Amino acid sequence: MEENMEEGQTQKGCFECCIKCLGGIPYASLIATILLYAGVALFCGCGHEALSGSVTILQTYFEMARTPGDTLDVFTMIDIFKYVIYGIAAAFFVYGILLMVEGFFTTGAIKDLYGDFKITTCGRCVSAWFIMLTYLFMLAWLGVTVFTSLPVYMYFNLWTICRNTTLVEGANLCLDLRPFGIVTIGEEKKICTVSENFLRMCESTELNMTFHLFIVALAGAGAAVIAMVHYLMVLSANWAYVKDACRMQKYEDIKSKEEQELHDIHSTRSKERLNAYT
């Protein structure tokens, strides 16, 4: 009988411990982190493969070649964009962890307001710093989203030309790369529907795959923007709670100090009366 009671108490203690641990999880920050990681993973993975597909299309069907030497051509720019993607993936992986840690500490500060936990000025400064940094990252991801929409627009035009060629027989449509800034004005790199390369490109899987990869990368960048907005709301709410908690903590400290002073005054007067009576 006693063993059953001890087992029941142990299970109850484990259950209460689990409930306490689950209550300390910052679910809003967790959702934002998952959305951020998903968006960054889509953007970086699909963007990297889409850039590789673009190199294949330019070299195979537009008959472009790398410029020898240190000349900054479109292929060098694509390589730079790939390294930027590597940096974005690593940076936001670390940043997501930092925001989750900040969410855990802020949640603990709010829940343990009336306990031994003390909210410091440094904690409030860190929250304010994260708000400013997240706002800047949100603006940066807005720029990335707009930039990613450019290749989507270009491939949509190319895909539309391929589709119109199959619908309208005898149509002579051309796609010039100069308006998109891929080549200089002096170079003429265009492909027309009457050429064999154009027909091969429209029938190949590289065009369709690269187009859809850029679309998914654009969706990933948009998801990262939504995650940054979500983080801004969470961080702003946490900062407001912490600020209110600090005011409450100061009020409790002042109240405790006044009560201690009244107790000391009362004790002093009691001793004086006792001495006078004696």
PDB file of C-alpha atoms in Angstrom:
ATOM      1  CA  MET A   1       0.000   0.000   0.000  1.00  0.00           C
ATOM      2  CA  GLU A   2       2.776   2.405   0.920  1.00  0.00           C
ATOM      3  CA  GLU A   3       4.650   1.519  -2.289  1.00  0.00           C
ATOM      4  CA  ASN A   4       1.576   2.373  -4.386  1.00  0.00           C
ATOM      5  CA  MET A   5       1.263   5.709  -2.590  1.00  0.00           C
ATOM      6  CA  GLU A   6       4.919   6.487  -3.221  1.00  0.00           C
ATOM      7  CA  GLU A   7       4.562   5.575  -6.922  1.00  0.00           C
ATOM      8  CA  GLY A   8       1.501   7.791  -7.181  1.00  0.00           C
ATOM      9  CA  GLN A   9       3.327  10.707  -5.588  1.00  0.00           C
ATOM     10  CA  THR A  10       6.301  10.175  -7.912  1.00  0.00           C
ATOM     11  CA  GLN A  11       4.053  10.156 -10.994  1.00  0.00           C
ATOM     12  CA  LYS A  12       2.266  13.268  -9.757  1.00  0.00           C
ATOM     13  CA  GLY A  13       5.606  14.995  -9.201  1.00  0.00           C
ATOM     14  CA  CYS A  14       6.802  14.083 -12.716  1.00  0.00           C
ATOM     15  CA  PHE A  15       3.512  15.279 -14.197  1.00  0.00           C
ATOM     16  CA  GLU A  16       3.737  18.629 -12.387  1.00  0.00           C
ATOM     17  CA  CYS A  17       7.362  18.973 -13.486  1.00  0.00           C
ATOM     18  CA  CYS A  18       6.394  18.327 -17.121  1.00  0.00           C
ATOM     19  CA  ILE A  19       3.556  20.839 -16.916  1.00  0.00           C
ATOM     20  CA  LYS A  20       5.932  23.411 -15.446  1.00  0.00           C
ATOM     21  CA  CYS A  21       8.485  22.804 -18.206  1.00  0.00           C
ATOM     22  CA  LEU A  22       5.830  23.044 -20.928  1.00  0.00           C
ATOM     23  CA  GLY A  23       4.548  26.255 -19.372  1.00  0.00           C
ATOM     24  CA  GLY A  24       7.987  27.839 -19.649  1.00  0.00           C
ATOM     25  CA  ILE A  25       8.279  27.270 -23.419  1.00  0.00           C
ATOM     26  CA  PRO A  26       7.868  30.501 -25.462  1.00  0.00           C
ATOM     27  CA  TYR A  27       5.470  29.085 -28.041  1.00  0.00           C
ATOM     28  CA  ALA A  28       5.222  32.330 -30.015  1.00  0.00           C
ATOM     29  CA  SER A  29       9.000  32.471 -30.423  1.00  0.00           C
ATOM     30  CA  LEU A  30       9.051  28.755 -31.252  1.00  0.00           C
ATOM     31  CA  ILE A  31       6.506  29.195 -34.059  1.00  0.00           C
ATOM     32  CA  ALA A  32       8.411  32.189 -35.427  1.00  0.00           C
ATOM     33  CA  THR A  33      11.677  30.235 -35.309  1.00  0.00           C
ATOM     34  CA  ILE A  34      10.195  27.287 -37.186  1.00  0.00           C
ATOM     35  CA  LEU A  35       8.769  29.651 -39.820  1.00  0.00           C
ATOM     36  CA  LEU A  36      12.116  31.458 -40.091  1.00  0.00           C
ATOM     37  CA  TYR A  37      14.089  28.224 -40.520  1.00  0.00           C
ATOM     38  CA  ALA A  38      11.614  26.913 -43.085  1.00  0.00           C
ATOM     39  CA  GLY A  39      11.717  30.156 -45.082  1.00  0.00           C
ATOM     40  CA  VAL A  40      15.509  30.454 -44.975  1.00  0.00           C
ATOM     41  CA  ALA A  41      15.914  26.768 -45.910  1.00  0.00           C
ATOM     42  CA  LEU A  42      13.592  27.143 -48.910  1.00  0.00           C
ATOM     43  CA  PHE A  43      15.244  30.342 -50.042  1.00  0.00           C
ATOM     44  CA  CYS A  44      18.826  29.101 -49.654  1.00  0.00           C
ATOM     45  CA  GLY A  45      18.306  25.570 -50.989  1.00  0.00           C
ATOM     46  CA  CYS A  46      16.043  26.385 -53.920  1.00  0.00           C
ATOM     47  CA  GLY A  47      17.892  29.616 -54.685  1.00  0.00           C
ATOM     48  CA  HIS A  48      21.230  27.816 -54.871  1.00  0.00           C
ATOM     49  CA  GLU A  49      19.869  25.133 -57.217  1.00  0.00           C
ATOM     50  CA  ALA A  50      18.049  27.743 -59.314  1.00  0.00           C
ATOM     51  CA  LEU A  51      21.275  29.699 -59.782  1.00  0.00           C
ATOM     52  CA  SER A  52      23.049  26.512 -60.873  1.00  0.00           C
ATOM     53  CA  GLY A  53      20.244  25.842 -63.347  1.00  0.00           C
ATOM     54  CA  SER A  54      20.546  29.395 -64.659  1.00  0.00           C
ATOM     55  CA  VAL A  55      24.244  28.836 -65.359  1.00  0.00           C
ATOM     56  CA  THR A  56      23.388  25.686 -67.323  1.00  0.00           C
ATOM     57  CA  ILE A  57      20.717  27.492 -69.366  1.00  0.00           C
ATOM     58  CA  LEU A  58      22.978  30.455 -70.156  1.00  0.00           C
ATOM     59  CA  GLN A  59      25.880  28.248 -71.205  1.00  0.00           C
ATOM     60  CA  THR A  60      23.868  25.660 -73.130  1.00  0.00           C
ATOM     61  CA  TYR A  61      21.134  27.594 -74.894  1.00  0.00           C
ATOM     62  CA  PHE A  62      22.319  31.226 -74.907  1.00  0.00           C
ATOM     63  CA  GLU A  63      25.874  30.107 -75.724  1.00  0.00           C
ATOM     64  CA  MET A  64      27.477  32.329 -73.122  1.00  0.00           C
ATOM     65  CA  ALA A  65      30.934  31.582 -71.710  1.00  0.00           C
ATOM     66  CA  ARG A  66      32.879  32.758 -68.690  1.00  0.00           C
ATOM     67  CA  THR A  67      35.054  35.787 -69.304  1.00  0.00           C
ATOM     68  CA  PRO A  68      38.731  34.942 -68.690  1.00  0.00           C
ATOM     69  CA  GLY A  69      40.526  36.843 -65.972  1.00  0.00           C
ATOM     70  CA  ASP A  70      39.014  38.807 -63.114  1.00  0.00           C
ATOM     71  CA  THR A  71      36.240  40.387 -65.162  1.00  0.00           C
ATOM     72  CA  LEU A  72      32.963  40.720 -63.310  1.00  0.00           C
ATOM     73  CA  ASP A  73      30.511  38.896 -65.573  1.00  0.00           C
ATOM     74  CA  VAL A  74      27.167  37.243 -64.875  1.00  0.00           C
ATOM     75  CA  PHE A  75      28.776  33.933 -63.899  1.00  0.00           C
ATOM     76  CA  THR A  76      30.983  35.635 -61.327  1.00  0.00           C
ATOM     77  CA  MET A  77      27.924  37.401 -59.929  1.00  0.00           C
ATOM     78  CA  ILE A  78      26.109  34.069 -59.642  1.00  0.00           C
ATOM     79  CA  ASP A  79      29.060  32.626 -57.725  1.00  0.00           C
ATOM     80  CA  ILE A  80      28.966  35.631 -55.389  1.00  0.00           C
ATOM     81  CA  PHE A  81      25.239  35.127 -54.838  1.00  0.00           C
ATOM     82  CA  LYS A  82      25.902  31.498 -53.927  1.00  0.00           C
ATOM     83  CA  TYR A  83      28.415  32.522 -51.265  1.00  0.00           C
ATOM     84  CA  VAL A  84      25.927  35.096 -49.977  1.00  0.00           C
ATOM     85  CA  ILE A  85      23.368  32.288 -49.672  1.00  0.00           C
ATOM     86  CA  TYR A  86      25.834  30.252 -47.594  1.00  0.00           C
ATOM     87  CA  GLY A  87      26.335  33.223 -45.289  1.00  0.00           C
ATOM     88  CA  ILE A  88      22.590  33.854 -44.956  1.00  0.00           C
ATOM     89  CA  ALA A  89      21.942  30.223 -44.025  1.00  0.00           C
ATOM     90  CA  ALA A  90      24.626  30.223 -41.318  1.00  0.00           C
ATOM     91  CA  ALA A  91      23.782  33.674 -39.938  1.00  0.00           C
ATOM     92  CA  PHE A  92      20.059  33.097 -39.559  1.00  0.00           C
ATOM     93  CA  PHE A  93      20.568  29.657 -38.070  1.00  0.00           C
ATOM     94  CA  VAL A  94      22.526  31.327 -35.248  1.00  0.00           C
ATOM     95  CA  TYR A  95      20.115  34.270 -35.062  1.00  0.00           C
ATOM     96  CA  GLY A  96      17.119  31.958 -34.675  1.00  0.00           C
ATOM     97  CA  ILE A  97      18.843  30.224 -31.744  1.00  0.00           C
ATOM     98  CA  LEU A  98      19.595  33.590 -30.111  1.00  0.00           C
ATOM     99  CA  LEU A  99      15.976  34.700 -30.436  1.00  0.00           C
ATOM    100  CA  MET A 100      14.771  31.426 -28.938  1.00  0.00           C
ATOM    101  CA  VAL A 101      17.146  31.845 -25.983  1.00  0.00           C
ATOM    102  CA  GLU A 102      15.917  35.416 -25.516  1.00  0.00           C
ATOM    103  CA  GLY A 103      12.336  34.129 -25.571  1.00  0.00           C
ATOM    104  CA  PHE A 104      13.106  31.527 -22.890  1.00  0.00           C
ATOM    105  CA  PHE A 105      14.776  34.071 -20.621  1.00  0.00           C
ATOM    106  CA  THR A 106      12.011  36.639 -21.088  1.00  0.00           C
ATOM    107  CA  THR A 107       9.313  34.052 -20.417  1.00  0.00           C
ATOM    108  CA  GLY A 108      11.165  32.967 -17.282  1.00  0.00           C
ATOM    109  CA  ALA A 109      11.493  36.574 -16.136  1.00  0.00           C
ATOM    110  CA  ILE A 110       7.766  37.175 -16.509  1.00  0.00           C
ATOM    111  CA  LYS A 111       6.708  33.926 -14.852  1.00  0.00           C
ATOM    112  CA  ASP A 112       9.169  34.301 -11.939  1.00  0.00           C
ATOM    113  CA  LEU A 113       8.380  37.954 -11.323  1.00  0.00           C
ATOM    114  CA  TYR A 114       7.435  37.361  -7.713  1.00  0.00           C
ATOM    115  CA  GLY A 115      10.182  34.821  -7.094  1.00  0.00           C
ATOM    116  CA  ASP A 116      13.931  35.075  -6.795  1.00  0.00           C
ATOM    117  CA  PHE A 117      14.440  36.106 -10.429  1.00  0.00           C
ATOM    118  CA  LYS A 118      15.592  39.705 -10.808  1.00  0.00           C
ATOM    119  CA  ILE A 119      15.089  41.598 -14.061  1.00  0.00           C
ATOM    120  CA  THR A 120      18.162  43.696 -14.801  1.00  0.00           C
ATOM    121  CA  THR A 121      18.625  46.759 -16.940  1.00  0.00           C
ATOM    122  CA  CYS A 122      20.932  44.717 -19.161  1.00  0.00           C
ATOM    123  CA  GLY A 123      18.043  42.328 -19.926  1.00  0.00           C
ATOM    124  CA  ARG A 124      15.862  45.206 -21.077  1.00  0.00           C
ATOM    125  CA  CYS A 125      18.676  46.589 -23.235  1.00  0.00           C
ATOM    126  CA  VAL A 126      19.168  43.177 -24.847  1.00  0.00           C
ATOM    127  CA  SER A 127      15.440  42.975 -25.670  1.00  0.00           C
ATOM    128  CA  ALA A 128      15.497  46.470 -27.178  1.00  0.00           C
ATOM    129  CA  TRP A 129      18.615  45.578 -29.191  1.00  0.00           C
ATOM    130  CA  PHE A 130      16.906  42.465 -30.592  1.00  0.00           C
ATOM    131  CA  ILE A 131      13.883  44.545 -31.591  1.00  0.00           C
ATOM    132  CA  MET A 132      16.060  46.982 -33.543  1.00  0.00           C
ATOM    133  CA  LEU A 133      18.108  44.180 -35.134  1.00  0.00           C
ATOM    134  CA  THR A 134      15.007  42.200 -36.126  1.00  0.00           C
ATOM    135  CA  TYR A 135      13.499  45.319 -37.689  1.00  0.00           C
ATOM    136  CA  LEU A 136      16.635  45.813 -39.800  1.00  0.00           C
ATOM    137  CA  PHE A 137      16.579  42.136 -40.823  1.00  0.00           C
ATOM    138  CA  MET A 138      12.932  42.474 -41.800  1.00  0.00           C
ATOM    139  CA  LEU A 139      13.816  45.372 -44.122  1.00  0.00           C
ATOM    140  CA  ALA A 140      16.702  43.318 -45.522  1.00  0.00           C
ATOM    141  CA  TRP A 141      14.406  40.358 -46.226  1.00  0.00           C
ATOM    142  CA  LEU A 142      11.946  42.691 -47.941  1.00  0.00           C
ATOM    143  CA  GLY A 143      14.789  43.711 -50.250  1.00  0.00           C
ATOM    144  CA  VAL A 144      15.718  40.053 -50.796  1.00  0.00           C
ATOM    145  CA  THR A 145      12.103  39.250 -51.668  1.00  0.00           C
ATOM    146  CA  VAL A 146      11.963  42.058 -54.217  1.00  0.00           C
ATOM    147  CA  PHE A 147      15.308  40.990 -55.678  1.00  0.00           C
ATOM    148  CA  THR A 148      14.167  37.342 -55.924  1.00  0.00           C
ATOM    149  CA  SER A 149      11.074  38.395 -57.838  1.00  0.00           C
ATOM    150  CA  LEU A 150      13.272  39.658 -60.717  1.00  0.00           C
ATOM    151  CA  PRO A 151      14.429  36.203 -61.937  1.00  0.00           C
ATOM    152  CA  VAL A 152      10.877  34.932 -61.421  1.00  0.00           C
ATOM    153  CA  TYR A 153       9.654  37.679 -63.734  1.00  0.00           C
ATOM    154  CA  MET A 154      12.366  36.927 -66.294  1.00  0.00           C
ATOM    155  CA  TYR A 155      11.678  33.186 -66.324  1.00  0.00           C
ATOM    156  CA  PHE A 156       7.950  33.843 -66.488  1.00  0.00           C
ATOM    157  CA  ASN A 157       8.514  35.865 -69.664  1.00  0.00           C
ATOM    158  CA  LEU A 158      10.630  33.062 -71.100  1.00  0.00           C
ATOM    159  CA  TRP A 159       8.062  30.451 -70.143  1.00  0.00           C
ATOM    160  CA  THR A 160       5.296  32.588 -71.695  1.00  0.00           C
ATOM    161  CA  ILE A 161       7.254  32.869 -74.966  1.00  0.00           C
ATOM    162  CA  CYS A 162       7.656  29.091 -75.046  1.00  0.00           C
ATOM    163  CA  ARG A 163       3.953  28.629 -74.447  1.00  0.00           C
ATOM    164  CA  ASN A 164       2.914  31.170 -77.089  1.00  0.00           C
ATOM    165  CA  THR A 165       5.195  29.500 -79.605  1.00  0.00           C
ATOM    166  CA  THR A 166       3.286  26.252 -79.257  1.00  0.00           C
ATOM    167  CA  LEU A 167      -0.071  28.028 -79.462  1.00  0.00           C
ATOM    168  CA  VAL A 168       0.668  30.370 -82.392  1.00  0.00           C
ATOM    169  CA  GLU A 169       2.382  28.760 -85.341  1.00  0.00           C
ATOM    170  CA  GLY A 170       4.820  30.891 -87.297  1.00  0.00           C
ATOM    171  CA  ALA A 171       5.276  33.444 -84.497  1.00  0.00           C
ATOM    172  CA  ASN A 172       8.767  34.931 -84.310  1.00  0.00           C
ATOM    173  CA  LEU A 173       9.360  36.007 -80.703  1.00  0.00           C
ATOM    174  CA  CYS A 174      12.733  36.864 -79.182  1.00  0.00           C
ATOM    175  CA  LEU A 175      14.093  37.241 -75.661  1.00  0.00           C
ATOM    176  CA  ASP A 176      16.943  39.729 -75.245  1.00  0.00           C
ATOM    177  CA  LEU A 177      19.091  39.513 -72.121  1.00  0.00           C
ATOM    178  CA  ARG A 178      20.262  43.123 -72.247  1.00  0.00           C
ATOM    179  CA  PRO A 179      17.170  44.695 -70.576  1.00  0.00           C
ATOM    180  CA  PHE A 180      17.672  42.368 -67.595  1.00  0.00           C
ATOM    181  CA  GLY A 181      21.271  43.486 -67.051  1.00  0.00           C
ATOM    182  CA  ILE A 182      22.715  40.023 -67.637  1.00  0.00           C
ATOM    183  CA  VAL A 183      24.926  41.281 -70.473  1.00  0.00           C
ATOM    184  CA  THR A 184      26.149  44.734 -71.406  1.00  0.00           C
ATOM    185  CA  ILE A 185      24.423  46.947 -73.963  1.00  0.00           C
ATOM    186  CA  GLY A 186      27.195  46.338 -76.487  1.00  0.00           C
ATOM    187  CA  GLU A 187      26.632  42.572 -76.428  1.00  0.00           C
ATOM    188  CA  GLU A 188      23.692  41.044 -78.208  1.00  0.00           C
ATOM    189  CA  LYS A 189      22.602  37.849 -76.509  1.00  0.00           C
ATOM    190  CA  LYS A 190      19.092  37.004 -77.539  1.00  0.00           C
ATOM    191  CA  ILE A 191      17.291  33.837 -78.475  1.00  0.00           C
ATOM    192  CA  CYS A 192      14.369  33.666 -80.893  1.00  0.00           C
ATOM    193  CA  THR A 193      11.670  31.104 -81.469  1.00  0.00           C
ATOM    194  CA  VAL A 194      12.969  30.221 -84.927  1.00  0.00           C
ATOM    195  CA  SER A 195      16.304  28.989 -83.557  1.00  0.00           C
ATOM    196  CA  GLU A 196      17.005  25.390 -82.707  1.00  0.00           C
ATOM    197  CA  ASN A 197      18.373  26.299 -79.259  1.00  0.00           C
ATOM    198  CA  PHE A 198      15.076  27.904 -78.319  1.00  0.00           C
ATOM    199  CA  LEU A 199      13.080  24.814 -79.202  1.00  0.00           C
ATOM    200  CA  ARG A 200      15.511  22.603 -77.300  1.00  0.00           C
ATOM    201  CA  MET A 201      15.337  24.892 -74.275  1.00  0.00           C
ATOM    202  CA  CYS A 202      11.522  24.895 -74.225  1.00  0.00           C
ATOM    203  CA  GLU A 203      11.462  21.097 -74.406  1.00  0.00           C
ATOM    204  CA  SER A 204      14.121  20.634 -71.735  1.00  0.00           C
ATOM    205  CA  THR A 205      13.485  20.141 -68.026  1.00  0.00           C
ATOM    206  CA  GLU A 206      16.044  22.772 -66.923  1.00  0.00           C
ATOM    207  CA  LEU A 207      13.793  25.701 -67.762  1.00  0.00           C
ATOM    208  CA  ASN A 208      10.725  24.345 -66.001  1.00  0.00           C
ATOM    209  CA  MET A 209      12.704  23.204 -62.963  1.00  0.00           C
ATOM    210  CA  THR A 210      14.664  26.463 -62.613  1.00  0.00           C
ATOM    211  CA  PHE A 211      11.489  28.539 -62.956  1.00  0.00           C
ATOM    212  CA  HIS A 212       9.712  26.609 -60.186  1.00  0.00           C
ATOM    213  CA  LEU A 213      12.811  26.676 -57.970  1.00  0.00           C
ATOM    214  CA  PHE A 214      12.894  30.466 -58.167  1.00  0.00           C
ATOM    215  CA  ILE A 215       9.188  30.557 -57.279  1.00  0.00           C
ATOM    216  CA  VAL A 216       9.791  28.411 -54.191  1.00  0.00           C
ATOM    217  CA  ALA A 217      12.801  30.582 -53.252  1.00  0.00           C
ATOM    218  CA  LEU A 218      10.554  33.651 -53.522  1.00  0.00           C
ATOM    219  CA  ALA A 219       8.001  31.953 -51.261  1.00  0.00           C
ATOM    220  CA  GLY A 220      10.787  31.162 -48.774  1.00  0.00           C
ATOM    221  CA  ALA A 221      11.891  34.798 -48.711  1.00  0.00           C
ATOM    222  CA  GLY A 222       8.289  35.840 -48.096  1.00  0.00           C
ATOM    223  CA  ALA A 223       8.038  33.326 -45.237  1.00  0.00           C
ATOM    224  CA  ALA A 224      11.198  34.801 -43.713  1.00  0.00           C
ATOM    225  CA  VAL A 225       9.609  38.280 -43.870  1.00  0.00           C
ATOM    226  CA  ILE A 226       6.499  36.954 -42.092  1.00  0.00           C
ATOM    227  CA  ALA A 227       8.742  35.321 -39.480  1.00  0.00           C
ATOM    228  CA  MET A 228      10.545  38.633 -38.895  1.00  0.00           C
ATOM    229  CA  VAL A 229       7.200  40.417 -38.445  1.00  0.00           C
ATOM    230  CA  HIS A 230       6.132  37.681 -36.022  1.00  0.00           C
ATOM    231  CA  TYR A 231       9.383  38.105 -34.103  1.00  0.00           C
ATOM    232  CA  LEU A 232       8.841  41.857 -33.938  1.00  0.00           C
ATOM    233  CA  MET A 233       5.417  41.363 -32.377  1.00  0.00           C
ATOM    234  CA  VAL A 234       6.766  38.808 -29.887  1.00  0.00           C
ATOM    235  CA  LEU A 235       9.798  40.905 -28.937  1.00  0.00           C
ATOM    236  CA  SER A 236       7.728  44.076 -28.567  1.00  0.00           C
ATOM    237  CA  ALA A 237       5.216  42.290 -26.347  1.00  0.00           C
ATOM    238  CA  ASN A 238       7.996  40.744 -24.244  1.00  0.00           C
ATOM    239  CA  TRP A 239       9.740  44.091 -23.883  1.00  0.00           C
ATOM    240  CA  ALA A 240       6.492  45.700 -22.717  1.00  0.00           C
ATOM    241  CA  TYR A 241       5.910  42.878 -20.209  1.00  0.00           C
ATOM    242  CA  VAL A 242       9.456  43.119 -18.899  1.00  0.00           C
ATOM    243  CA  LYS A 243       9.181  46.891 -18.573  1.00  0.00           C
ATOM    244  CA  ASP A 244       5.939  46.527 -16.627  1.00  0.00           C
ATOM    245  CA  ALA A 245       7.538  43.790 -14.532  1.00  0.00           C
ATOM    246  CA  CYS A 246      10.446  46.093 -13.703  1.00  0.00           C
ATOM    247  CA  ARG A 247       8.044  48.762 -12.503  1.00  0.00           C
ATOM    248  CA  MET A 248       6.242  46.203 -10.368  1.00  0.00           C
ATOM    249  CA  GLN A 249       9.548  44.996  -8.988  1.00  0.00           C
ATOM    250  CA  LYS A 250      10.583  48.557  -8.056  1.00  0.00           C
ATOM    251  CA  TYR A 251       7.208  49.081  -6.404  1.00  0.00           C
ATOM    252  CA  GLU A 252       7.637  45.903  -4.361  1.00  0.00           C
ATOM    253  CA  ASP A 253      11.165  46.942  -3.331  1.00  0.00           C
ATOM    254  CA  ILE A 254       9.999  50.404  -2.232  1.00  0.00           C
ATOM    255  CA  LYS A 255       7.032  48.909  -0.377  1.00  0.00           C
ATOM    256  CA  SER A 256       9.252  46.405   1.392  1.00  0.00           C
ATOM    257  CA  LYS A 257      11.717  49.146   2.324  1.00  0.00           C
ATOM    258  CA  GLU A 258       8.947  51.350   3.762  1.00  0.00           C
ATOM    259  CA  GLU A 259       7.536  48.468   5.768  1.00  0.00           C
ATOM    260  CA  GLN A 260      10.982  47.738   7.167  1.00  0.00           C
ATOM    261  CA  GLU A 261      11.440  51.407   8.135  1.00  0.00           C
ATOM    262  CA  LEU A 262       8.020  51.453   9.876  1.00  0.00           C
ATOM    263  CA  HIS A 263       8.938  48.281  11.710  1.00  0.00           C
ATOM    264  CA  ASP A 264      12.231  49.798  12.851  1.00  0.00           C
ATOM    265  CA  ILE A 265      10.483  52.989  14.012  1.00  0.00           C
ATOM    266  CA  HIS A 266       7.894  50.962  15.905  1.00  0.00           C
ATOM    267  CA  SER A 267      10.606  48.862  17.550  1.00  0.00           C
ATOM    268  CA  THR A 268      12.565  51.978  18.571  1.00  0.00           C
ATOM    269  CA  ARG A 269       9.514  53.620  20.122  1.00  0.00           C
ATOM    270  CA  SER A 270       8.652  50.454  21.997  1.00  0.00           C
ATOM    271  CA  LYS A 271      12.156  50.318  23.479  1.00  0.00           C
ATOM    272  CA  GLU A 272      11.966  54.023  24.451  1.00  0.00           C
ATOM    273  CA  ARG A 273       8.627  53.477  26.238  1.00  0.00           C
ATOM    274  CA  LEU A 274       9.970  50.425  28.024  1.00  0.00           C
ATOM    275  CA  ASN A 275      13.047  52.360  29.172  1.00  0.00           C
ATOM    276  CA  ALA A 276      10.904  55.289  30.329  1.00  0.00           C
ATOM    277  CA  TYR A 277       8.612  52.965  32.280  1.00  0.00           C
ATOM    278  CA  THR A 278      11.586  51.256  33.858  1.00  0.00           C
TER     279      THR A 278
END
